[in-house]
């Protein structure tokens, strides 16, 4: 038994960089303490890590860095939303966490090749879209058009602001704020307000990450643009304990968000009761 | 010629085992037969009644400490696991154990514990409900025993003689060691029968998946208290939670039973709950038993032991609900 791998054993990782992204969210860059693990580490955009602190438990957080740099580091943007994430937000460069993963199916990027791509993110749900943007800008993802739609409450909750200039250069980048300050010169409203104003082609692949309410309204708009259910991908958020499809917390119908998801084709899950 | 054994010889064998193993077995506790630790072999209940509680706490404790966080590394909390003989597990409970063995096949904690368990099955006769379900034929050597995890199996014949089977090399060794030579060996042929998964089980997958709008679920929504007793009593419910204990000396991670009827089961940071009505909870429970487990393991998620029906304070009868869903 001594040689059987313990699938629940986390690995120590060190914070090598921290950046405050918004009022309640920080971006952390991690490196595994074990060099061998780091240099063999790989993941897909859309996958998540289980991150924890001794005595504080574990939680799932989507990876927001590009797989291109997976052998060097990985990044998580962590919002202060609960007891553990509050504690994690107090950590500094040099501090240690325990992680396991990566878990989940991630985005199958081959499906996006050379099709117009719409990335639609709401609030902190935007996080897992960042690896796709980074890879697109580096020419690793698709040669077709990229449209980014980002809906947020206000200026204080926007993430990755340092990168917008770059995104704007090669992609159509749209931000809409629900309750902006008076200084805000951009769009005001909810994310679905943007769709009638933009040119959206019906052969687009749409990737949605955000709260369930956003999914319900956005899917309705996408259907108006004749986008097929099988070209709509969404990432589901559920409670996760094991990350390996056993503990049942994240089950939706016949699937597990931690294994079969978090990314699902809308056509695969639309008949599951209460899925969004 | 059928090779048989009498009860005295069996008790002698079990008494010998008790020197090396803790014995867990069904015994009378008040009005009910319950699975509990046995100190006197003669206390074992051999009537074949379904114990009120399941066996699962022996394989997957209600709470267990997994590992400790020391300064820079993780150390396993437990180095040794007890030697326990589970004596008198009936066929339905062995089916549940066989499922657990699949579910936790790559779980080091389950496997370490399981390796120190000796499983001794028993049947006095088929449970009445079991015949009514007609899921299996009565040839237990080929249709039943070949597909169950066990070390030794004892079948009581009509003349009160006992027929002994071994189901593992370990079972064989122990029988030989204690001079029981008249046994038949059964080779485990995988959990799923060669002729394929149970057909009734397969048709239920679709029926349950598509049943959310049936009146049954809104009726259950009003009736069910979401107390979770069915899930605790169920021998196949294996949901679990991890939780940490903060300790300045040695924080540790634990695992304990989860319960999909409890509010925190689906609660994510920020407070949103996926299962926010009783209807959603009970539908989730049935979906696990009759959709997810059959799909993943090709095994039934319900072994029809009836414990949940017995445990339910408001009289929800799973057999009745399954008949309704089968309509």
XYZ file of C-alpha atoms in Angstrom, chain B:
327
model
C -22.875 -34.735 -2.702
C -23.350 -31.381 -1.009
C -20.634 -30.735 1.469
C -22.014 -29.202 4.609
C -21.101 -27.992 8.051
C -23.100 -27.599 11.228
C -23.507 -24.507 13.361
C -21.202 -25.728 16.139
C -18.335 -26.081 13.721
C -19.017 -22.605 12.338
C -19.035 -21.081 15.820
C -15.791 -22.841 16.598
C -14.273 -21.331 13.464
C -15.532 -17.832 14.356
C -14.262 -18.104 17.923
C -10.846 -18.941 16.534
C -11.042 -15.930 14.202
C -11.977 -13.680 17.122
C -8.444 -14.072 18.431
C -7.115 -12.109 15.440
C -10.096 -10.023 14.399
C -12.635 -7.697 15.918
C -15.970 -9.267 15.000
C -18.754 -7.122 13.571
C -22.053 -8.918 13.070
C -25.825 -8.518 13.221
C -27.157 -8.903 16.752
C -30.316 -8.071 18.623
C -30.185 -4.640 20.220
C -33.523 -3.956 21.882
C -36.198 -4.690 19.306
C -33.988 -4.500 16.253
C -31.206 -6.411 14.681
C -28.251 -4.082 14.302
C -24.722 -4.411 13.002
C -22.407 -4.016 15.986
C -19.212 -5.286 17.515
C -19.620 -8.759 18.976
C -17.834 -9.953 22.065
C -19.638 -13.269 22.336
C -19.978 -15.345 19.174
C -23.290 -16.777 20.365
C -24.792 -13.250 20.185
C -24.647 -13.267 16.383
C -28.099 -13.184 14.813
C -28.389 -15.881 12.150
C -32.046 -15.346 11.290
C -31.067 -13.437 8.146
C -33.073 -10.364 9.106
C -32.015 -7.107 7.538
C -30.085 -5.129 10.167
C -31.523 -1.674 10.784
C -28.178 0.064 10.240
C -25.905 -0.481 7.265
C -22.363 -1.869 7.324
C -20.805 1.124 5.599
C -19.341 2.671 8.759
C -16.940 -0.274 8.843
C -15.600 0.533 5.349
C -16.024 4.305 5.387
C -16.149 5.743 8.913
C -18.652 8.512 9.594
C -15.606 10.679 10.326
C -11.930 9.945 9.878
C -8.711 11.895 10.066
C -6.785 11.575 6.798
C -3.541 13.469 7.145
C -1.775 16.044 9.259
C -0.039 19.192 8.118
C 3.319 19.473 9.772
C 5.579 22.434 9.172
C 6.624 21.636 5.658
C 5.045 18.371 4.809
C 2.044 16.153 5.110
C 2.010 13.009 7.190
C -0.626 10.312 7.181
C -2.712 10.389 10.360
C -3.002 6.663 10.601
C -0.345 4.011 10.206
C -2.415 0.951 11.033
C -5.931 -0.172 10.424
C -7.791 -2.683 12.585
C -8.390 -6.280 11.532
C -12.145 -6.626 11.414
C -14.205 -9.633 10.394
C -17.628 -8.649 9.059
C -19.656 -11.742 9.841
C -23.075 -12.488 8.436
C -23.354 -9.866 5.715
C -26.344 -10.698 3.579
C -26.341 -10.704 -0.214
C -27.810 -7.204 -0.489
C -25.195 -5.766 1.831
C -22.480 -7.593 -0.087
C -23.807 -5.928 -3.229
C -23.403 -2.559 -1.527
C -19.872 -3.472 -0.475
C -19.040 -4.584 -4.018
C -20.190 -1.169 -5.241
C -18.068 0.619 -2.604
C -15.068 -1.417 -3.746
C -15.547 0.026 -7.248
C -16.243 3.588 -6.114
C -13.189 3.743 -3.857
C -10.841 1.636 -5.977
C -8.190 4.366 -6.102
C -8.784 5.767 -2.612
C -5.799 4.893 -0.470
C -7.666 5.344 2.834
C -10.502 3.061 1.805
C -8.106 0.488 0.405
C -5.912 0.382 3.506
C -8.928 -0.116 5.714
C -10.520 -2.605 3.337
C -7.403 -4.774 3.115
C -7.704 -5.531 6.798
C -11.341 -6.565 6.574
C -12.461 -10.151 6.331
C -15.883 -10.496 4.757
C -18.043 -13.444 5.726
C -21.383 -13.451 3.939
C -24.464 -15.354 4.985
C -27.832 -16.227 3.631
C -30.636 -17.987 5.457
C -33.119 -17.533 2.641
C -33.903 -14.806 0.194
C -35.427 -11.750 1.812
C -39.139 -11.569 1.055
C -38.837 -8.237 -0.754
C -36.020 -9.609 -2.804
C -38.208 -12.285 -4.350
C -40.850 -9.737 -5.103
C -38.367 -7.576 -7.011
C -37.361 -10.582 -9.116
C -34.144 -8.896 -10.073
C -32.099 -12.041 -9.707
C -32.623 -15.694 -10.278
C -32.088 -18.096 -7.420
C -28.883 -19.648 -8.621
C -26.592 -17.862 -6.262
C -23.414 -19.591 -7.234
C -23.412 -18.344 -10.822
C -25.662 -15.324 -10.807
C -24.926 -13.888 -7.394
C -21.819 -15.126 -5.618
C -19.523 -14.849 -8.638
C -20.197 -11.122 -8.736
C -19.838 -10.242 -5.076
C -16.809 -9.238 -3.011
C -16.403 -11.672 -0.113
C -13.837 -13.952 1.500
C -16.144 -16.630 2.881
C -19.852 -17.196 2.324
C -22.165 -19.345 4.420
C -25.477 -20.555 3.005
C -27.997 -22.123 5.332
C -29.802 -24.995 3.661
C -33.326 -26.201 4.358
C -32.033 -29.032 6.581
C -30.209 -26.401 8.700
C -26.872 -27.619 7.431
C -24.447 -24.948 6.250
C -22.800 -24.842 2.879
C -19.476 -23.018 2.800
C -17.924 -21.073 -0.096
C -14.608 -19.285 -0.344
C -14.399 -16.145 -2.464
C -10.736 -15.170 -2.134
C -7.343 -16.777 -1.503
C -7.473 -15.270 1.969
C -10.824 -16.914 2.662
C -9.441 -20.242 1.474
C -6.352 -19.978 3.644
C -8.400 -19.274 6.753
C -10.805 -22.137 6.099
C -7.878 -24.504 5.602
C -6.054 -23.155 8.616
C -8.977 -23.946 10.884
C -9.674 -27.327 9.355
C -12.779 -26.571 7.309
C -12.151 -28.581 4.183
C -15.590 -29.069 2.716
C -15.995 -25.762 0.926
C -16.449 -24.726 -2.649
C -14.348 -21.967 -4.173
C -16.022 -19.212 -6.171
C -13.894 -17.226 -8.589
C -14.835 -13.518 -8.641
C -16.042 -12.809 -12.196
C -16.304 -9.021 -11.895
C -19.076 -6.989 -10.308
C -21.171 -6.910 -13.483
C -22.661 -10.218 -14.721
C -21.373 -11.558 -18.048
C -24.786 -11.267 -19.616
C -24.599 -7.518 -19.020
C -26.036 -5.068 -16.509
C -29.496 -5.601 -15.094
C -32.131 -4.597 -17.655
C -34.591 -3.131 -15.187
C -31.815 -0.932 -13.902
C -31.005 0.274 -17.418
C -34.577 1.247 -18.258
C -34.862 3.156 -14.980
C -31.921 5.432 -15.904
C -33.939 7.109 -18.586
C -37.197 7.066 -16.691
C -35.750 8.774 -13.622
C -33.745 11.285 -15.693
C -36.885 12.468 -17.460
C -39.225 12.366 -14.481
C -38.622 15.751 -12.847
C -41.989 17.105 -13.909
C -43.910 14.107 -12.589
C -46.385 14.703 -9.817
C -44.443 12.249 -7.640
C -41.718 14.819 -7.013
C -44.037 17.655 -6.049
C -45.854 15.217 -3.724
C -42.547 14.226 -2.146
C -41.619 17.900 -1.908
C -44.518 18.362 0.491
C -44.054 15.086 2.350
C -40.284 14.747 2.791
C -38.731 16.509 5.792
C -35.232 16.465 4.283
C -34.023 14.979 7.574
C -31.467 12.833 5.750
C -32.153 9.651 7.738
C -32.598 7.647 4.516
C -29.161 8.647 3.360
C -27.572 7.675 6.682
C -29.380 4.325 6.647
C -28.594 3.610 2.987
C -25.778 1.094 2.451
C -24.850 2.677 -0.905
C -24.858 6.372 0.095
C -21.199 7.334 0.064
C -21.186 11.144 -0.350
C -18.471 12.757 1.690
C -17.117 16.123 2.781
C -13.606 17.171 3.595
C -13.030 19.530 6.464
C -9.968 20.838 8.215
C -9.244 21.157 11.869
C -7.104 24.155 12.718
C -4.494 23.426 15.316
C -1.348 25.461 15.956
C 0.599 22.233 16.515
C -0.812 20.011 13.844
C -3.721 20.990 11.628
C -5.364 18.096 9.878
C -7.757 17.202 7.117
C -10.739 14.969 7.779
C -13.360 13.218 5.769
C -16.873 12.654 6.968
C -20.150 11.466 5.522
C -21.991 14.023 3.473
C -25.733 14.204 3.176
C -27.431 15.662 0.121
C -30.499 16.559 2.182
C -28.542 19.011 4.313
C -28.385 22.666 3.370
C -24.628 23.066 3.196
C -24.276 20.162 0.748
C -24.483 22.365 -2.336
C -23.753 25.781 -0.830
C -20.975 27.679 -2.619
C -19.039 30.728 -1.392
C -21.374 33.686 -1.352
C -24.285 31.532 -0.176
C -25.884 30.286 -3.413
C -27.333 26.771 -3.113
C -27.984 24.482 -6.029
C -30.320 22.236 -4.031
C -32.567 24.864 -2.488
C -35.867 22.955 -2.331
C -36.849 19.587 -0.879
C -37.983 18.511 -4.356
C -34.526 19.207 -5.779
C -32.871 17.352 -2.897
C -34.906 14.178 -3.106
C -34.681 14.163 -6.912
C -30.907 14.522 -6.552
C -30.843 11.513 -4.186
C -32.816 9.330 -6.588
C -30.711 10.549 -9.522
C -27.585 9.369 -7.735
C -29.035 5.926 -7.048
C -30.826 5.286 -10.329
C -28.926 7.377 -12.880
C -25.364 8.199 -11.879
C -24.312 4.956 -10.166
C -25.767 2.699 -12.924
C -24.143 4.862 -15.607
C -20.738 4.925 -13.967
C -20.440 1.414 -12.593
C -23.102 -0.576 -14.475
C -24.327 -1.593 -11.021
C -27.587 -0.718 -9.273
C -27.313 2.203 -6.858
C -30.081 0.647 -4.788
C -29.717 -2.884 -3.433
C -33.385 -2.967 -2.354
C -32.632 -3.529 1.333
C -35.522 -1.296 2.376
C -33.560 0.502 5.103
C -34.533 3.972 3.845
C -38.212 3.078 3.988
C -37.788 1.811 7.544
C -35.843 4.916 8.558
C -38.230 7.458 7.031
C -40.249 9.273 9.710
C -43.014 10.188 7.239
C -43.373 6.821 5.534
C -41.806 7.452 2.143
C -41.592 4.029 0.494
C -38.858 3.702 -2.101
C -40.338 0.549 -3.651
C -43.649 2.356 -4.195
C -41.871 5.346 -5.752
C -39.880 3.117 -8.083
C -43.092 1.420 -9.212
C -44.495 4.887 -9.913
C -41.393 5.914 -11.870
C -41.528 2.663 -13.822
C -45.042 3.368 -15.032
